[in-house]
Amino acid sequence: MAQPSVSPTPILKDELDIVIPTIRNLDFLEMWRPFFQQYHLIIVQDGDPTKVIKVPEGYDYELYNRNDINKILGPKASCISFKDSACRCFGYMVSKKKYIFTIDDDCFVAKDPSGKDINALEQHIKNLLTPSTPFFYNTLYDPYREGADFVRGYPFSLREGVPTAVSHGLWLNIPDYDAPTQLVKPLERNARYVDAVLTIPKGTLFPMCGMNLAFNRELIGPAMYFGLMGDGQPIGRYDDMWAGWCTKVICDHLGLGVKTGLPYIWHSKASNPFVNLKKEYKGIYWQEELIPFFQAATLSKECTTVQKCYIELSKQVKAKLGKVDEYFIKLADAMVTWIEAWDELNPSGDSAELLPNGSKK
């Protein structure tokens, strides 16, 4: 008699949470079942808290709506965005796991060039569990992948790499374009599958997209604040960008790595470019001053934890970007509130103190 097949225990099953922001039923999880079902989900429901969100049977999950957020955080709930996917960062805060993978509900399973379904989560885990090389660029990309290594001329003193804090994945089909580019190229689709993972060099910023993203919560979690966006705010669709810029500055200071490239997901739905333009238009202007600010930002040697780095960065935001618009004064205050709320919910989970070169004290 044939024995029933037993699914192997996936890697990091008890060390990783999947965070999903949503306003709708999560039918998309059916196609992700082979890859996600054995992991714990944290669902952050945006919008109307009285709406019932349906989750496919068989998933282990906890769901938080706005009422829950207000109850848990009290007055500090003001730092969590409403009517914007930026609310996902509440899931990062309440998680007790070492790693986070976050994905949007319009992201489906992609296929590699051979037609095989891509296990995006598995690739993110591989990225996070292998070192990064931010101090010297390896022309064969990620030297820790199977079939690759450090090329001739790469310093042996740097081949140990540094811990990887962030794994940033990409998208097939609908690219993550801003509204002006959407309007100019309404039919453009990304069909290019590039089989590569790269470390983003130290001192280089990047546009971080939050819909296919994983990170080491213990290393960088407190920096993954997605800002004040959506309802009552003058800007939207810059939540993940803001988090990415802050995170990269702090990773560079603490000697941590950020990777981008694989894995791909299939981004199924293009958002409305006219709605996006309304959300983005101030950000499109502001980013011309935001980027130089982050490029020039430096943190003192006393900043040995992510929390200390983030508080110091918030002071710089208030002092320098507050001159751009008063919104940034409000955002700087929210950054401090976020850290206070994080530490209240994670009293023993303070980031390990790191020296500026990334080694632990």
mmCIF file with all atom_site columns, N, CA, C and O in Angstrom, residues 119-144:
data_model
loop_
_atom_site.group_PDB
_atom_site.id
_atom_site.type_symbol
_atom_site.label_atom_id
_atom_site.label_alt_id
_atom_site.label_comp_id
_atom_site.label_asym_id
_atom_site.label_entity_id
_atom_site.label_seq_id
_atom_site.pdbx_PDB_ins_code
_atom_site.Cartn_x
_atom_site.Cartn_y
_atom_site.Cartn_z
_atom_site.occupancy
_atom_site.B_iso_or_equiv
_atom_site.pdbx_formal_charge
_atom_site.auth_seq_id
_atom_site.auth_comp_id
_atom_site.auth_asym_id
_atom_site.auth_atom_id
_atom_site.pdbx_PDB_model_num
ATOM 1   N N  . ASN A 1 119 ? 9.706  29.482 -6.716  1.00 0.00 ? 119 ASN A N  1
ATOM 2   C CA . ASN A 1 119 ? 9.462  29.577 -5.282  1.00 0.00 ? 119 ASN A CA 1
ATOM 3   C C  . ASN A 1 119 ? 10.190 30.829 -4.786  1.00 0.00 ? 119 ASN A C  1
ATOM 4   O O  . ASN A 1 119 ? 11.352 30.783 -4.395  1.00 0.00 ? 119 ASN A O  1
ATOM 5   N N  . ALA A 1 120 ? 9.475  31.951 -4.825  1.00 0.00 ? 120 ALA A N  1
ATOM 6   C CA . ALA A 1 120 ? 10.100 33.231 -4.492  1.00 0.00 ? 120 ALA A CA 1
ATOM 7   C C  . ALA A 1 120 ? 10.628 33.244 -3.062  1.00 0.00 ? 120 ALA A C  1
ATOM 8   O O  . ALA A 1 120 ? 11.717 33.766 -2.789  1.00 0.00 ? 120 ALA A O  1
ATOM 9   N N  . LEU A 1 121 ? 9.860  32.685 -2.150  1.00 0.00 ? 121 LEU A N  1
ATOM 10  C CA . LEU A 1 121 ? 10.264 32.710 -0.753  1.00 0.00 ? 121 LEU A CA 1
ATOM 11  C C  . LEU A 1 121 ? 11.568 31.948 -0.540  1.00 0.00 ? 121 LEU A C  1
ATOM 12  O O  . LEU A 1 121 ? 12.460 32.402 0.188   1.00 0.00 ? 121 LEU A O  1
ATOM 13  N N  . GLU A 1 122 ? 11.708 30.806 -1.178  1.00 0.00 ? 122 GLU A N  1
ATOM 14  C CA . GLU A 1 122 ? 12.931 30.009 -1.039  1.00 0.00 ? 122 GLU A CA 1
ATOM 15  C C  . GLU A 1 122 ? 14.153 30.789 -1.514  1.00 0.00 ? 122 GLU A C  1
ATOM 16  O O  . GLU A 1 122 ? 15.209 30.761 -0.873  1.00 0.00 ? 122 GLU A O  1
ATOM 17  N N  . GLN A 1 123 ? 14.010 31.517 -2.626  1.00 0.00 ? 123 GLN A N  1
ATOM 18  C CA . GLN A 1 123 ? 15.148 32.296 -3.129  1.00 0.00 ? 123 GLN A CA 1
ATOM 19  C C  . GLN A 1 123 ? 15.482 33.452 -2.195  1.00 0.00 ? 123 GLN A C  1
ATOM 20  O O  . GLN A 1 123 ? 16.661 33.751 -1.950  1.00 0.00 ? 123 GLN A O  1
ATOM 21  N N  . HIS A 1 124 ? 14.457 34.108 -1.650  1.00 0.00 ? 124 HIS A N  1
ATOM 22  C CA . HIS A 1 124 ? 14.721 35.175 -0.681  1.00 0.00 ? 124 HIS A CA 1
ATOM 23  C C  . HIS A 1 124 ? 15.519 34.636 0.508   1.00 0.00 ? 124 HIS A C  1
ATOM 24  O O  . HIS A 1 124 ? 16.446 35.284 0.989   1.00 0.00 ? 124 HIS A O  1
ATOM 25  N N  . ILE A 1 125 ? 15.136 33.459 0.966   1.00 0.00 ? 125 ILE A N  1
ATOM 26  C CA . ILE A 1 125 ? 15.833 32.870 2.108   1.00 0.00 ? 125 ILE A CA 1
ATOM 27  C C  . ILE A 1 125 ? 17.291 32.589 1.759   1.00 0.00 ? 125 ILE A C  1
ATOM 28  O O  . ILE A 1 125 ? 18.200 32.854 2.557   1.00 0.00 ? 125 ILE A O  1
ATOM 29  N N  . LYS A 1 126 ? 17.524 32.066 0.564   1.00 0.00 ? 126 LYS A N  1
ATOM 30  C CA . LYS A 1 126 ? 18.906 31.837 0.125   1.00 0.00 ? 126 LYS A CA 1
ATOM 31  C C  . LYS A 1 126 ? 19.693 33.150 0.123   1.00 0.00 ? 126 LYS A C  1
ATOM 32  O O  . LYS A 1 126 ? 20.859 33.193 0.532   1.00 0.00 ? 126 LYS A O  1
ATOM 33  N N  . ASN A 1 127 ? 19.059 34.203 -0.353  1.00 0.00 ? 127 ASN A N  1
ATOM 34  C CA . ASN A 1 127 ? 19.733 35.505 -0.390  1.00 0.00 ? 127 ASN A CA 1
ATOM 35  C C  . ASN A 1 127 ? 20.096 35.979 1.014   1.00 0.00 ? 127 ASN A C  1
ATOM 36  O O  . ASN A 1 127 ? 21.196 36.497 1.248   1.00 0.00 ? 127 ASN A O  1
ATOM 37  N N  . LEU A 1 128 ? 19.158 35.815 1.949   1.00 0.00 ? 128 LEU A N  1
ATOM 38  C CA . LEU A 1 128 ? 19.367 36.311 3.304   1.00 0.00 ? 128 LEU A CA 1
ATOM 39  C C  . LEU A 1 128 ? 20.374 35.477 4.090   1.00 0.00 ? 128 LEU A C  1
ATOM 40  O O  . LEU A 1 128 ? 21.063 36.003 4.972   1.00 0.00 ? 128 LEU A O  1
ATOM 41  N N  . LEU A 1 129 ? 20.453 34.197 3.780   1.00 0.00 ? 129 LEU A N  1
ATOM 42  C CA . LEU A 1 129 ? 21.329 33.315 4.546   1.00 0.00 ? 129 LEU A CA 1
ATOM 43  C C  . LEU A 1 129 ? 22.763 33.276 4.020   1.00 0.00 ? 129 LEU A C  1
ATOM 44  O O  . LEU A 1 129 ? 23.617 32.608 4.600   1.00 0.00 ? 129 LEU A O  1
ATOM 45  N N  . THR A 1 130 ? 23.015 33.953 2.917   1.00 0.00 ? 130 THR A N  1
ATOM 46  C CA . THR A 1 130 ? 24.381 34.056 2.405   1.00 0.00 ? 130 THR A CA 1
ATOM 47  C C  . THR A 1 130 ? 24.838 35.511 2.507   1.00 0.00 ? 130 THR A C  1
ATOM 48  O O  . THR A 1 130 ? 24.025 36.431 2.493   1.00 0.00 ? 130 THR A O  1
ATOM 49  N N  . PRO A 1 131 ? 26.149 35.730 2.627   1.00 0.00 ? 131 PRO A N  1
ATOM 50  C CA . PRO A 1 131 ? 26.651 37.095 2.832   1.00 0.00 ? 131 PRO A CA 1
ATOM 51  C C  . PRO A 1 131 ? 26.435 38.009 1.630   1.00 0.00 ? 131 PRO A C  1
ATOM 52  O O  . PRO A 1 131 ? 26.126 37.564 0.518   1.00 0.00 ? 131 PRO A O  1
ATOM 53  N N  . SER A 1 132 ? 26.617 39.293 1.866   1.00 0.00 ? 132 SER A N  1
ATOM 54  C CA . SER A 1 132 ? 26.624 40.314 0.821   1.00 0.00 ? 132 SER A CA 1
ATOM 55  C C  . SER A 1 132 ? 28.035 40.863 0.672   1.00 0.00 ? 132 SER A C  1
ATOM 56  O O  . SER A 1 132 ? 28.879 40.703 1.558   1.00 0.00 ? 132 SER A O  1
ATOM 57  N N  . THR A 1 133 ? 28.268 41.548 -0.442  1.00 0.00 ? 133 THR A N  1
ATOM 58  C CA . THR A 1 133 ? 29.611 42.084 -0.715  1.00 0.00 ? 133 THR A CA 1
ATOM 59  C C  . THR A 1 133 ? 29.512 43.565 -1.108  1.00 0.00 ? 133 THR A C  1
ATOM 60  O O  . THR A 1 133 ? 29.753 43.927 -2.258  1.00 0.00 ? 133 THR A O  1
ATOM 61  N N  . PRO A 1 134 ? 29.170 44.448 -0.152  1.00 0.00 ? 134 PRO A N  1
ATOM 62  C CA . PRO A 1 134 ? 28.940 45.857 -0.500  1.00 0.00 ? 134 PRO A CA 1
ATOM 63  C C  . PRO A 1 134 ? 30.195 46.690 -0.701  1.00 0.00 ? 134 PRO A C  1
ATOM 64  O O  . PRO A 1 134 ? 30.116 47.805 -1.224  1.00 0.00 ? 134 PRO A O  1
ATOM 65  N N  . PHE A 1 135 ? 31.357 46.167 -0.290  1.00 0.00 ? 135 PHE A N  1
ATOM 66  C CA . PHE A 1 135 ? 32.564 46.992 -0.308  1.00 0.00 ? 135 PHE A CA 1
ATOM 67  C C  . PHE A 1 135 ? 33.404 46.846 -1.573  1.00 0.00 ? 135 PHE A C  1
ATOM 68  O O  . PHE A 1 135 ? 34.308 47.645 -1.807  1.00 0.00 ? 135 PHE A O  1
ATOM 69  N N  . PHE A 1 136 ? 33.109 45.815 -2.374  1.00 0.00 ? 136 PHE A N  1
ATOM 70  C CA . PHE A 1 136 ? 33.883 45.588 -3.595  1.00 0.00 ? 136 PHE A CA 1
ATOM 71  C C  . PHE A 1 136 ? 32.993 44.785 -4.534  1.00 0.00 ? 136 PHE A C  1
ATOM 72  O O  . PHE A 1 136 ? 32.452 43.758 -4.155  1.00 0.00 ? 136 PHE A O  1
ATOM 73  N N  . TYR A 1 137 ? 32.845 45.262 -5.761  1.00 0.00 ? 137 TYR A N  1
ATOM 74  C CA . TYR A 1 137 ? 31.878 44.662 -6.683  1.00 0.00 ? 137 TYR A CA 1
ATOM 75  C C  . TYR A 1 137 ? 32.455 43.413 -7.347  1.00 0.00 ? 137 TYR A C  1
ATOM 76  O O  . TYR A 1 137 ? 33.565 43.442 -7.891  1.00 0.00 ? 137 TYR A O  1
ATOM 77  N N  . ASN A 1 138 ? 31.688 42.324 -7.289  1.00 0.00 ? 138 ASN A N  1
ATOM 78  C CA . ASN A 1 138 ? 32.092 41.082 -7.949  1.00 0.00 ? 138 ASN A CA 1
ATOM 79  C C  . ASN A 1 138 ? 31.417 41.008 -9.314  1.00 0.00 ? 138 ASN A C  1
ATOM 80  O O  . ASN A 1 138 ? 30.189 40.983 -9.412  1.00 0.00 ? 138 ASN A O  1
ATOM 81  N N  . THR A 1 139 ? 32.212 40.981 -10.391 1.00 0.00 ? 139 THR A N  1
ATOM 82  C CA . THR A 1 139 ? 31.640 41.058 -11.740 1.00 0.00 ? 139 THR A CA 1
ATOM 83  C C  . THR A 1 139 ? 30.888 39.796 -12.151 1.00 0.00 ? 139 THR A C  1
ATOM 84  O O  . THR A 1 139 ? 30.187 39.806 -13.165 1.00 0.00 ? 139 THR A O  1
ATOM 85  N N  . LEU A 1 140 ? 31.016 38.728 -11.369 1.00 0.00 ? 140 LEU A N  1
ATOM 86  C CA . LEU A 1 140 ? 30.228 37.523 -11.612 1.00 0.00 ? 140 LEU A CA 1
ATOM 87  C C  . LEU A 1 140 ? 29.006 37.508 -10.680 1.00 0.00 ? 140 LEU A C  1
ATOM 88  O O  . LEU A 1 140 ? 28.444 36.474 -10.388 1.00 0.00 ? 140 LEU A O  1
ATOM 89  N N  . TYR A 1 141 ? 28.632 38.706 -10.220 1.00 0.00 ? 141 TYR A N  1
ATOM 90  C CA . TYR A 1 141 ? 27.453 38.906 -9.372  1.00 0.00 ? 141 TYR A CA 1
ATOM 91  C C  . TYR A 1 141 ? 27.623 38.216 -8.018  1.00 0.00 ? 141 TYR A C  1
ATOM 92  O O  . TYR A 1 141 ? 28.657 38.330 -7.394  1.00 0.00 ? 141 TYR A O  1
ATOM 93  N N  . ASP A 1 142 ? 26.606 37.496 -7.567  1.00 0.00 ? 142 ASP A N  1
ATOM 94  C CA . ASP A 1 142 ? 26.645 36.935 -6.214  1.00 0.00 ? 142 ASP A CA 1
ATOM 95  C C  . ASP A 1 142 ? 27.615 35.748 -6.175  1.00 0.00 ? 142 ASP A C  1
ATOM 96  O O  . ASP A 1 142 ? 27.338 34.684 -6.739  1.00 0.00 ? 142 ASP A O  1
ATOM 97  N N  . PRO A 1 143 ? 28.755 35.885 -5.501  1.00 0.00 ? 143 PRO A N  1
ATOM 98  C CA . PRO A 1 143 ? 29.759 34.819 -5.505  1.00 0.00 ? 143 PRO A CA 1
ATOM 99  C C  . PRO A 1 143 ? 29.352 33.608 -4.677  1.00 0.00 ? 143 PRO A C  1
ATOM 100 O O  . PRO A 1 143 ? 30.006 32.559 -4.752  1.00 0.00 ? 143 PRO A O  1
ATOM 101 N N  . TYR A 1 144 ? 28.281 33.746 -3.899  1.00 0.00 ? 144 TYR A N  1
ATOM 102 C CA . TYR A 1 144 ? 27.869 32.650 -3.012  1.00 0.00 ? 144 TYR A CA 1
ATOM 103 C C  . TYR A 1 144 ? 26.828 31.740 -3.662  1.00 0.00 ? 144 TYR A C  1
ATOM 104 O O  . TYR A 1 144 ? 26.439 30.735 -3.081  1.00 0.00 ? 144 TYR A O  1
#
